[in-house]
Short mmCIF file of C-alpha atoms in Angstrom, two decimals:
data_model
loop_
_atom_site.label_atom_id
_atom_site.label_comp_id
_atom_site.label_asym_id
_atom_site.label_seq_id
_atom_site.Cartn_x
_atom_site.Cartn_y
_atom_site.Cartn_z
CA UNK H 1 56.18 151.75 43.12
CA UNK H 2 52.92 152.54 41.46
CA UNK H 3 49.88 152.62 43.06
CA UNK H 4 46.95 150.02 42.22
CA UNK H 5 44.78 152.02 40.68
CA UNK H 6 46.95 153.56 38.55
CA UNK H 7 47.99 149.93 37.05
CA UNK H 8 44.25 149.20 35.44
CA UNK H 9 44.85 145.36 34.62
CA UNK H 10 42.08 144.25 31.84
CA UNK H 11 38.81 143.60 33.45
CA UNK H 12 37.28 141.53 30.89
CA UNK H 13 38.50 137.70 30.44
CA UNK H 14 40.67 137.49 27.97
CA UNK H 15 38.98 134.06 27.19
CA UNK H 16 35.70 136.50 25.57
CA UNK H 17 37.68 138.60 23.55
CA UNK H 18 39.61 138.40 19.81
CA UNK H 19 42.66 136.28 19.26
CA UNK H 20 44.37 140.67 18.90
CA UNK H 21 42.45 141.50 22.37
CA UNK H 22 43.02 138.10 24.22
CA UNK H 23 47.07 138.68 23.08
CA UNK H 24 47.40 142.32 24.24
CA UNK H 25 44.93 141.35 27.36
CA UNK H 26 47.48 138.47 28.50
CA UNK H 27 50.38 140.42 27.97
CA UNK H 28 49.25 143.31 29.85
CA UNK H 29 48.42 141.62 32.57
CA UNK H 30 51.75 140.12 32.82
CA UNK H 31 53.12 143.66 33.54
CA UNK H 32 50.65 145.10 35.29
CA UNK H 33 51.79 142.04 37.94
CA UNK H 34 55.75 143.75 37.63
CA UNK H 35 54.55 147.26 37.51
CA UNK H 36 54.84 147.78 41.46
CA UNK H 37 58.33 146.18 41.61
CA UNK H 38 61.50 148.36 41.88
CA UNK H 39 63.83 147.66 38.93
CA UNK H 40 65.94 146.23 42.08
CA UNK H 41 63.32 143.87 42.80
CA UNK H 42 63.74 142.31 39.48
CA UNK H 43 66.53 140.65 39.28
CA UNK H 44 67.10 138.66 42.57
CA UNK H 45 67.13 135.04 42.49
CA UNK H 46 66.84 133.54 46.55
CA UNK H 47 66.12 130.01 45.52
CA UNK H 48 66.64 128.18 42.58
CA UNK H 49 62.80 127.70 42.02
CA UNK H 50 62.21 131.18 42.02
CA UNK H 51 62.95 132.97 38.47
CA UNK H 52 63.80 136.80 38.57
CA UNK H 53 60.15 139.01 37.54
CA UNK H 54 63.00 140.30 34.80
CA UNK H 55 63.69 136.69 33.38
CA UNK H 56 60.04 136.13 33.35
CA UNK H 57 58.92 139.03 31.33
CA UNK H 58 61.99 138.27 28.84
CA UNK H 59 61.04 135.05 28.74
CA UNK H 60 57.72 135.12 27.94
CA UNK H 61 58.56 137.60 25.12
CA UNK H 62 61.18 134.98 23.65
CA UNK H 63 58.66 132.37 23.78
CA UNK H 64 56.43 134.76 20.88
CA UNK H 65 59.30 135.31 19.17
CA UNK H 66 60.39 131.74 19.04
CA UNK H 67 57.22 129.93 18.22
CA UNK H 68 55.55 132.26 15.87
CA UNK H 69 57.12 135.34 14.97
CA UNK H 70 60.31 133.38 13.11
CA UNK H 71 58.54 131.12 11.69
CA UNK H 72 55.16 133.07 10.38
CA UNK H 73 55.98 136.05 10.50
CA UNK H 74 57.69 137.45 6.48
CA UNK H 75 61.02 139.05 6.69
CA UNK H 76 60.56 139.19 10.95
CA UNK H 77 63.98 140.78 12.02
CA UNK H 78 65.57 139.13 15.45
CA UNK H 79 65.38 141.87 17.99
CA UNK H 80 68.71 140.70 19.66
CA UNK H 81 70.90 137.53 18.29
CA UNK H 82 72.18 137.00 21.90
CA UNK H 83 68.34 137.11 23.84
CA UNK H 84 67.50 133.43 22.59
CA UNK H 85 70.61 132.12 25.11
CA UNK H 86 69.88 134.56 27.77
CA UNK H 87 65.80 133.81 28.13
CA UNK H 88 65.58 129.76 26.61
CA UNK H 89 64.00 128.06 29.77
CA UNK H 90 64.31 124.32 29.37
CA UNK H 91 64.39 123.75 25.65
CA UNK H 92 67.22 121.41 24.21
CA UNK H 93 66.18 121.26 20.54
CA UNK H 94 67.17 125.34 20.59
CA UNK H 95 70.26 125.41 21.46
CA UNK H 96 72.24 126.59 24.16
CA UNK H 97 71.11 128.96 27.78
CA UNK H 98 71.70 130.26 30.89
CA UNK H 99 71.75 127.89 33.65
CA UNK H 100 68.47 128.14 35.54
CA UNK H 101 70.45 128.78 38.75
CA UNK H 102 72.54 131.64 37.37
CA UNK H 103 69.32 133.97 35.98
CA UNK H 104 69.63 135.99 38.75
CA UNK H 105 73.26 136.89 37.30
CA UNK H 106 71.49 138.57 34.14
CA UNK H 107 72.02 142.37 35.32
CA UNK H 108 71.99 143.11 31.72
CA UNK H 109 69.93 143.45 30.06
CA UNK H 110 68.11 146.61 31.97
CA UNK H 111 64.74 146.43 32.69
CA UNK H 112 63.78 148.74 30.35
CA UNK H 113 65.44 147.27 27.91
CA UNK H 114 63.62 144.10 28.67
CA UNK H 115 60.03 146.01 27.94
CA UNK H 116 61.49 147.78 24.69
CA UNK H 117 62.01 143.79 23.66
CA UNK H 118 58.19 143.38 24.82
CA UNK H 119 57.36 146.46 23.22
CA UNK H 120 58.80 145.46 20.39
CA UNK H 121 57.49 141.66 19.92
CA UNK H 122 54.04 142.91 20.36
CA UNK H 123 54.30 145.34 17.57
CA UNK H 124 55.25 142.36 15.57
CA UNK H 125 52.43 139.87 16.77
CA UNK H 126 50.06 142.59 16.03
CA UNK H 127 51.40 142.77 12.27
CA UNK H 128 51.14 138.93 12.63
CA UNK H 129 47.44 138.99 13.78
CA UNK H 130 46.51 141.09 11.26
CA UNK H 131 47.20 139.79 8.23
CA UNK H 132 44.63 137.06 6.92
CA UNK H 133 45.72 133.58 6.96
CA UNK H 134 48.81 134.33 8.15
CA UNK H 135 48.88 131.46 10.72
CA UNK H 136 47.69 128.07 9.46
CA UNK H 137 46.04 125.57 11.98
CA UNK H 138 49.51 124.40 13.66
CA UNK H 139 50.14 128.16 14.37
CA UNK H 140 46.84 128.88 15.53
CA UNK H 141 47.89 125.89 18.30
CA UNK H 142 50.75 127.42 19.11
CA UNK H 143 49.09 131.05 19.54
CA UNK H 144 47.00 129.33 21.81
CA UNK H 145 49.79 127.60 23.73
CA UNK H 146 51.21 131.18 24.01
CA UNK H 147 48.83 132.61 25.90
CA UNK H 148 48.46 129.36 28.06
CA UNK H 149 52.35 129.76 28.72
CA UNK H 150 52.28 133.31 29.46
CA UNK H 151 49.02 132.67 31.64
CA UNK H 152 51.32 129.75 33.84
CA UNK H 153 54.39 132.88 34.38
CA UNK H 154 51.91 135.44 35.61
CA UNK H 155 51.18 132.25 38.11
CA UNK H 156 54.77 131.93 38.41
CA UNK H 157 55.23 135.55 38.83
CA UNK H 158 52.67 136.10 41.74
CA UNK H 159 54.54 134.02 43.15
CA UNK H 160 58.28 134.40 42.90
CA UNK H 161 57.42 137.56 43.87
CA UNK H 162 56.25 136.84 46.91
CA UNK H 163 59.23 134.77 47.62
CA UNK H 164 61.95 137.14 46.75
CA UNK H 165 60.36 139.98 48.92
CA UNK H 166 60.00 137.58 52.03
CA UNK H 167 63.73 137.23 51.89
CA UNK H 168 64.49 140.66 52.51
CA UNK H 169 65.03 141.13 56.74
CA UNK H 170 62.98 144.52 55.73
CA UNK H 171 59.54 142.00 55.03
CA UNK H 172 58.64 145.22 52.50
CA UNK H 173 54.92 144.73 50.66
CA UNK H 174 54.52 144.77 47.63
CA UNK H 175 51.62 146.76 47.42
CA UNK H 176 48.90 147.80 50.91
CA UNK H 177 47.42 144.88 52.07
CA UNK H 178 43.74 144.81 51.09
CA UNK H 179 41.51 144.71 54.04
CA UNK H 180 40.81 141.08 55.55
CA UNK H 181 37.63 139.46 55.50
CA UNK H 182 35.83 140.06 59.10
CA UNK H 183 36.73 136.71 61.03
CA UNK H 184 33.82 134.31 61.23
CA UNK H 185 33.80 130.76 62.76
CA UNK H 186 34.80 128.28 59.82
CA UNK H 187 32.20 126.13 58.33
CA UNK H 188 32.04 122.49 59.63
CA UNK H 189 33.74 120.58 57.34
CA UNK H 190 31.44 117.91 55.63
CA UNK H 191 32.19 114.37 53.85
CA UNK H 192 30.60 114.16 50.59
CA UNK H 193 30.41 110.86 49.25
CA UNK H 194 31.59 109.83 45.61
CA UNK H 195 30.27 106.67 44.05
CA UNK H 196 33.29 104.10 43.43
CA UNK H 197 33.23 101.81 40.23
CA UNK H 198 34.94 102.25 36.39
CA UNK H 199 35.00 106.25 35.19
CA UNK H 200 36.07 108.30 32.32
CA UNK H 201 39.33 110.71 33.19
CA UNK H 202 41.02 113.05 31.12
CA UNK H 203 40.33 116.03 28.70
CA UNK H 204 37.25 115.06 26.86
CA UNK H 205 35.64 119.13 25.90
CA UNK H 206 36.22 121.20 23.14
CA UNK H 207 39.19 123.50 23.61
CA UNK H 208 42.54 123.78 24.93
CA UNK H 209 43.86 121.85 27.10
CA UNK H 210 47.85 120.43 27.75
CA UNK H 211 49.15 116.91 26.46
CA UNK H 212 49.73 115.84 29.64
CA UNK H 213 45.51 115.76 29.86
CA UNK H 214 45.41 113.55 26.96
CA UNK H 215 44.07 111.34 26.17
CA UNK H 216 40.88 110.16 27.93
CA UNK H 217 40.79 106.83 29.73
CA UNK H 218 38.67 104.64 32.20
CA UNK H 219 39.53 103.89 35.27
CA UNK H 220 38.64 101.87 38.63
CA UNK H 221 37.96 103.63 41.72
CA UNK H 222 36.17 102.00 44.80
CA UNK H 223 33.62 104.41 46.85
CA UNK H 224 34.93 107.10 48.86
CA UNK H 225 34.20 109.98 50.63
CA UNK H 226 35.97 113.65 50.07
CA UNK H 227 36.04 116.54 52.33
CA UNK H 228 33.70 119.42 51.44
CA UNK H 229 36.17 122.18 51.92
CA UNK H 230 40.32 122.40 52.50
CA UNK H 231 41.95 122.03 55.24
CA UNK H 232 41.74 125.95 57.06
CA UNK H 233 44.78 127.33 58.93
CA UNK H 234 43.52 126.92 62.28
CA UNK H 235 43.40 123.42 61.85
CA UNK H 236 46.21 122.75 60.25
CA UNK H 237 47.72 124.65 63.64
CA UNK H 238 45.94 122.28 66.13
CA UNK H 239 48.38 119.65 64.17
CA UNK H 240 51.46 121.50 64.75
CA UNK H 241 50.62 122.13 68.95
CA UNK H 242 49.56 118.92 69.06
CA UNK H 243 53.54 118.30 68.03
CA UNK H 244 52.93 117.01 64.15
CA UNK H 245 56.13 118.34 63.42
CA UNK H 246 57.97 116.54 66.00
CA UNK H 247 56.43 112.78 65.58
CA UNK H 248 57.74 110.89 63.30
CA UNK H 249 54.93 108.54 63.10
CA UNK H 250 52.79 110.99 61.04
CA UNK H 251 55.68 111.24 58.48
CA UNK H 252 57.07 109.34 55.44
CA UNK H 253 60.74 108.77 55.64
CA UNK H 254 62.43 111.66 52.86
CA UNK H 255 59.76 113.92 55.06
CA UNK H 256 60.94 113.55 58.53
CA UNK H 257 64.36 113.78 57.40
CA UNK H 258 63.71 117.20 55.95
CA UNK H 259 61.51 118.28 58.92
CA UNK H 260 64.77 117.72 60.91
CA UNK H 261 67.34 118.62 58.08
CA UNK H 262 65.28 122.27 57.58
CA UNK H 263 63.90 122.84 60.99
CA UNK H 264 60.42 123.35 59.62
CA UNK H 265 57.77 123.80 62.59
CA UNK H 266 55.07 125.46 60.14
CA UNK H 267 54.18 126.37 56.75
CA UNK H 268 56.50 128.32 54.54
CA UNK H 269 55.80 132.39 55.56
CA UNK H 270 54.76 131.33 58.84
CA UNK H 271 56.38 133.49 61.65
CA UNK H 272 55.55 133.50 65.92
CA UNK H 273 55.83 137.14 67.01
CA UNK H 274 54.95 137.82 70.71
CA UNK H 275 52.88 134.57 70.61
CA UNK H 276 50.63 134.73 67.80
CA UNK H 277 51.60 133.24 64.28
CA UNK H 278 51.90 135.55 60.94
CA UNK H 279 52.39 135.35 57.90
CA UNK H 280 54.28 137.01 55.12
CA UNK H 281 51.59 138.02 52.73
CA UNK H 282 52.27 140.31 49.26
CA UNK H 283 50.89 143.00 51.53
CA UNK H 284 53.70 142.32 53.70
CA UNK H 285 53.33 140.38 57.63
CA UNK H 286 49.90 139.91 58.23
CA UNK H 287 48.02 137.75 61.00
CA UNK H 288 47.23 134.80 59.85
CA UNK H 289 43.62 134.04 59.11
CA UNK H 290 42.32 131.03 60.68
CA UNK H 291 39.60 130.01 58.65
CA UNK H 292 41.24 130.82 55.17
CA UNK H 293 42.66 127.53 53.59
CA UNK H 294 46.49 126.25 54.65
CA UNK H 295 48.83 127.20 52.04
CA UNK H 296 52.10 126.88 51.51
CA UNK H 297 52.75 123.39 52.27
CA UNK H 298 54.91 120.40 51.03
CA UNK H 299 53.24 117.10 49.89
CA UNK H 300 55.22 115.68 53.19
CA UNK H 301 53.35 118.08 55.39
CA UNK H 302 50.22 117.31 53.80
CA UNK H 303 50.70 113.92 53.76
CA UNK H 304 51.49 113.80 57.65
CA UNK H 305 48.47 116.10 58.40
CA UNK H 306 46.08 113.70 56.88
CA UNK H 307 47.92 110.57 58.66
CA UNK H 308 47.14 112.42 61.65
CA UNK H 309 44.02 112.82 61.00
CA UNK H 310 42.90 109.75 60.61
CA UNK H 311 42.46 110.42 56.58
CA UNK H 312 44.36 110.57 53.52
CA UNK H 313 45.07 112.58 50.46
CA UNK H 314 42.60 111.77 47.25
CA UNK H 315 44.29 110.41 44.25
CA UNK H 316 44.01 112.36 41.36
CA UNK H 317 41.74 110.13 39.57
CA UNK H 318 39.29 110.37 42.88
CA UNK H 319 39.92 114.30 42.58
CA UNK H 320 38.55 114.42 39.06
CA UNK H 321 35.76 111.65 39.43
CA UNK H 322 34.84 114.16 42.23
CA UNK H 323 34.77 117.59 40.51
CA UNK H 324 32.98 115.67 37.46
CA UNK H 325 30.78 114.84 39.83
CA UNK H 326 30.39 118.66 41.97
CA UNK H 327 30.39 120.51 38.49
CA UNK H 328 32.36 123.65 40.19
CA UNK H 329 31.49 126.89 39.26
CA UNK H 330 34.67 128.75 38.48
CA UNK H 331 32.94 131.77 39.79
CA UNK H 332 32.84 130.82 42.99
CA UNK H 333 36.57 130.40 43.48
CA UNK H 334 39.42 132.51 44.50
CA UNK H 335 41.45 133.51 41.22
CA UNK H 336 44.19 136.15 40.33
CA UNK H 337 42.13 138.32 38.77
CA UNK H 338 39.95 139.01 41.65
CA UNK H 339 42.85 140.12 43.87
CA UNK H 340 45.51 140.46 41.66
CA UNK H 341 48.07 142.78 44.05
CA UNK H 342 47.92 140.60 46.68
CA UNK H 343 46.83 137.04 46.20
CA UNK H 344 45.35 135.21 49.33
CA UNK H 345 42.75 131.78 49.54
CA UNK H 346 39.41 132.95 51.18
CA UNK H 347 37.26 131.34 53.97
CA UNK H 348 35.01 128.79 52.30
CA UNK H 349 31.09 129.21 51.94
CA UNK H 350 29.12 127.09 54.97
CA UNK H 351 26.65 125.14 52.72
CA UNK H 352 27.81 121.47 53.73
CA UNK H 353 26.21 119.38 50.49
CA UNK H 354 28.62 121.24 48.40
CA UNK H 355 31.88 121.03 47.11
CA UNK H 356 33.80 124.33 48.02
CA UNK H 357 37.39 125.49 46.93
CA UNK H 358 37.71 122.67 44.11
CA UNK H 359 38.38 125.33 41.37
CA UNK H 360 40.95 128.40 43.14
CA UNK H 361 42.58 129.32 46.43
CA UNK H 362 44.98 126.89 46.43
CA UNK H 363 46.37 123.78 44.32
CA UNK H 364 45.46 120.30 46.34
CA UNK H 365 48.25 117.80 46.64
CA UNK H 366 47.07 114.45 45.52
CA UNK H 367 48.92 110.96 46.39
CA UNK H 368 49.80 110.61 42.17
CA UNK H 369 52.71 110.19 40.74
CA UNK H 370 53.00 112.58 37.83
CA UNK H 371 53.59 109.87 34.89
CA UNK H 372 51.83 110.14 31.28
CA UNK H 373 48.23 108.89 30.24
CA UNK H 374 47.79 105.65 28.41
CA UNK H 375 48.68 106.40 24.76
CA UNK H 376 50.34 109.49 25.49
CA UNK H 377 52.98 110.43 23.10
CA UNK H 378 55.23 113.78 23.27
CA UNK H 379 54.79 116.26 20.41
CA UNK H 380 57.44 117.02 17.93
CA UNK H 381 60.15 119.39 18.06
CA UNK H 382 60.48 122.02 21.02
CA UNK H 383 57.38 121.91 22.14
CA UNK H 384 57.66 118.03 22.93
CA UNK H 385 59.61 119.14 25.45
CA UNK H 386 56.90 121.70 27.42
CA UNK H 387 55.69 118.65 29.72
CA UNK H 388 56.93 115.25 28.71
CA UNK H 389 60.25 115.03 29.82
CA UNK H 390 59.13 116.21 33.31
CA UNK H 391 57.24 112.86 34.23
CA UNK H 392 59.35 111.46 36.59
CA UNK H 393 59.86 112.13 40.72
CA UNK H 394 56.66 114.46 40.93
CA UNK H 395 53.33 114.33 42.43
CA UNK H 396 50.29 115.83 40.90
CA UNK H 397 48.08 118.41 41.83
CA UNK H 398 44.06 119.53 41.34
CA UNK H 399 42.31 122.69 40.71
CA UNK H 400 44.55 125.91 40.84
CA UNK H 401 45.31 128.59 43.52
CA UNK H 402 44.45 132.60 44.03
CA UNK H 403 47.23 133.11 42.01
CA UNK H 404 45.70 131.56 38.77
CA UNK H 405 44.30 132.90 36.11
CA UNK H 406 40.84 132.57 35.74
CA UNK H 407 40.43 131.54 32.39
CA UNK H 408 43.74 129.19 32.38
CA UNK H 409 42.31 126.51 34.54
CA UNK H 410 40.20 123.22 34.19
CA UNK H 411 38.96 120.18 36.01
CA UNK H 412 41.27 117.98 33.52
CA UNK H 413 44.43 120.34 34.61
CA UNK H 414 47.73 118.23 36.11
CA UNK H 415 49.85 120.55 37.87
CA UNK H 416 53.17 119.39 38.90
CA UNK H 417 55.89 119.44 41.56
CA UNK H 418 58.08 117.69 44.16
CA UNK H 419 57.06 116.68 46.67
CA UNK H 420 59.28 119.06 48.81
CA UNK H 421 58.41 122.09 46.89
CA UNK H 422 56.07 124.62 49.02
CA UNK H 423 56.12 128.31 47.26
CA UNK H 424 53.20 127.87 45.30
CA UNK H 425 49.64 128.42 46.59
CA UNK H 426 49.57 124.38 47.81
CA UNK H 427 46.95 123.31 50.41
CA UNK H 428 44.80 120.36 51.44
CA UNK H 429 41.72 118.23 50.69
CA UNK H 430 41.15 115.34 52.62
CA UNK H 431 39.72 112.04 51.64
CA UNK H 432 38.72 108.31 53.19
#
């Protein structure tokens, strides 16, 4: 395991540097993120949610390779005929793969093989980048949607890793846990009124952005109020003593059943030793902080939390109309960047006529389904596959987690997931 600072992860956003820099800034980061794992580490698969580190950086490499080295790239040679099957995700149109539950099978290749592929692939994509006019206006999209991609495993990476450690009975850290913030009393949470009537929703700026933010649309909303800040741990603990997860009545049906069918009595990580809750942190069991946001929950447990509040969650529309409205500084939030060894929401800021937390610390369940945009319409080949196909039995959510990157995240961005699913960075905003 290598220490920190002998990792040196880029310090610049990639999103200010060359199409070469941004490329070699993305990837690096990537592996500065596996650096401190032991080959062992890499290659465990607890859940079938979680992806092996291994499989990701493979992946990620195959995904270059794929999309832009075979086709733009003259006389490119395949580094391995087989790695296409072993490290193809979800994508149909190419063929053949491992079953997602069976990655952590892949032994072989080694891990160092795995970075001699990476190695290699970026040797090539720097031949690629340098020559002029090698990549018309389609591949110039698809560059883009590389780094995008890559950007959503170091995400993914953050936290699978986090997962497959808190598995082991040995709770090991992944790297020192950086020193807490001193505890201060949480900032009154405020209600912020939005004005109701017919807005304009979707990805309307210059840039990137994902199909599934396409293409802008009006909508009707009537006035409502949203909570200044997320939901902090300590409150989100007065719910469970006051026995949230033993009432029914705060619960839709699928989540009581799997309050009961699971035995959940807190949020994932959550552990009672001699009395006081914990949590397993990437700097191993820490305390948990009770005015940092509540991560780690389901849409069910989020959903019940608000019903016992009195409240609700926002829809995503309402979520949008609302940051449109806040204009959220990026800066201001919690991103991976800014603690990128061990990833952890911060206490918000106490000024109560702003909106804190809407951009970082953790992704906010909305009450959405996760269905397409008027007029949407999936992209050809492959790549029609990278969100489409995915619109059914999800629930959206807003504005990214300490585990994002930076640069990779937007007002217009729809995250997705069922409603069961709680390993990601997901927290809380109420509404009314």
């Amino acid at each position: 395991m290598l220490p920190v600072s002998a990792l040196a992860p880029p310090t610049v956003s990639a999103s200010s540097l060359s199409p070469t820099a941004r490329y070699a800034a993305v990837r690096h980061q990537t592996e500065s993120l596996c650096r401190p794992l032991l080959p062992e580490d890499t290659v465990v698969q607890p859940t079938l949610d979680v992806s092996p580190p291994k499989w990701h950086l493979a992946h990620t490499t195959w995904f270059w390779e794929t999309f832009l080295l075979r086709p733009y790239l003259p006389d490119y040679t395949l580094y391995h005929p087989d790695y296409a099957f072993l490290f193809n995700s979800y994508y149909n149109s190419l063929g053949s793969r491992v079953n997602r539950a069976d990655r952590g099978t892949l032994s072989r290749p080694a891990l160092h093989e795995v970075y001699q592929y990476r190695a290699y692939v970026d040797e090539q994509m720097a031949r690629l980048l340098a020559l002029p006019g090698a990549l018309p206006a389609a591949g110039l999209e698809i560059f883009e949607l590389g780094l995008q991609h890559e950007q959503q495993h170091q995400e993914l990476l953050a936290t699978d890793i986090k997962y497959i450690l808190s598995t082991s009975p040995l709770a090991p850290a992944y790297q020192p846990a950086l020193p807490q913030p001193a505890a201060t009393g949480a900032p009154e949470a405020h209600w912020l009124p939005v004005a109701g009537g017919v807005h304009r929703i979707g990805f309307q700026e210059e840039g990137f952005c994902f199909d599934n933010e396409l293409g802008p649309h009006e909508t009707y909303v009537a006035d409502f109020e949203l909570q200044n800040r997320l939901v902090t741990n300590a409150e989100y603990l007065a719910f469970m003593e006051a026995g949230g997860y033993r009432d029914f009545r705060h619960w839709l049906g699928e989540g009581w059943d799997l309050v009961q069918q699971q035995g959940w009595e807190a949020p994932l990580y959550w552990v009672l030793q001699n009395g006081q809750w914990h949590r397993f942190t990437h700097g191993g069991l820490q305390p948990v902080q009770p005015n940092a946001p509540v991560t780690h929950i389901s849409f069910y447990e989020a959903d019940a939390y608000a019903h016992w509040r009195g409240c609700r969650l926002p829809t995503e529309q309402e979520w949008e109309i609302a940051a449109r409205q806040f204009q959220p500084d990026p800066a201001a939030g919690t991103f991976l960047e800014s603690q990128l060894y061990d990833p952890q929401p911060l206490p918000a800021d106490a000024a109560p006529d702003q909106c804190h937390q809407l951009l970082g610390d953790a992704w906010e369940w909305t009450y959405s389904a996760y269905h397409p945009y008027p007029g949407y319409q999936r992209a050809a080949g492959a790549l029609g596959e990278y969100n489409g196909k995915f619109m059914i039995n999800q629930l959206v959510l807003r504005g990214g987690s300490c585990a994002t990157p930076e640069s990779h995240i937007r007002i217009t961005y729809r995250n997705f997931f069922q409603a069961d699913k709680r390993w990601q960075f997901t927290g809380i905003r109420l509404a009314r």
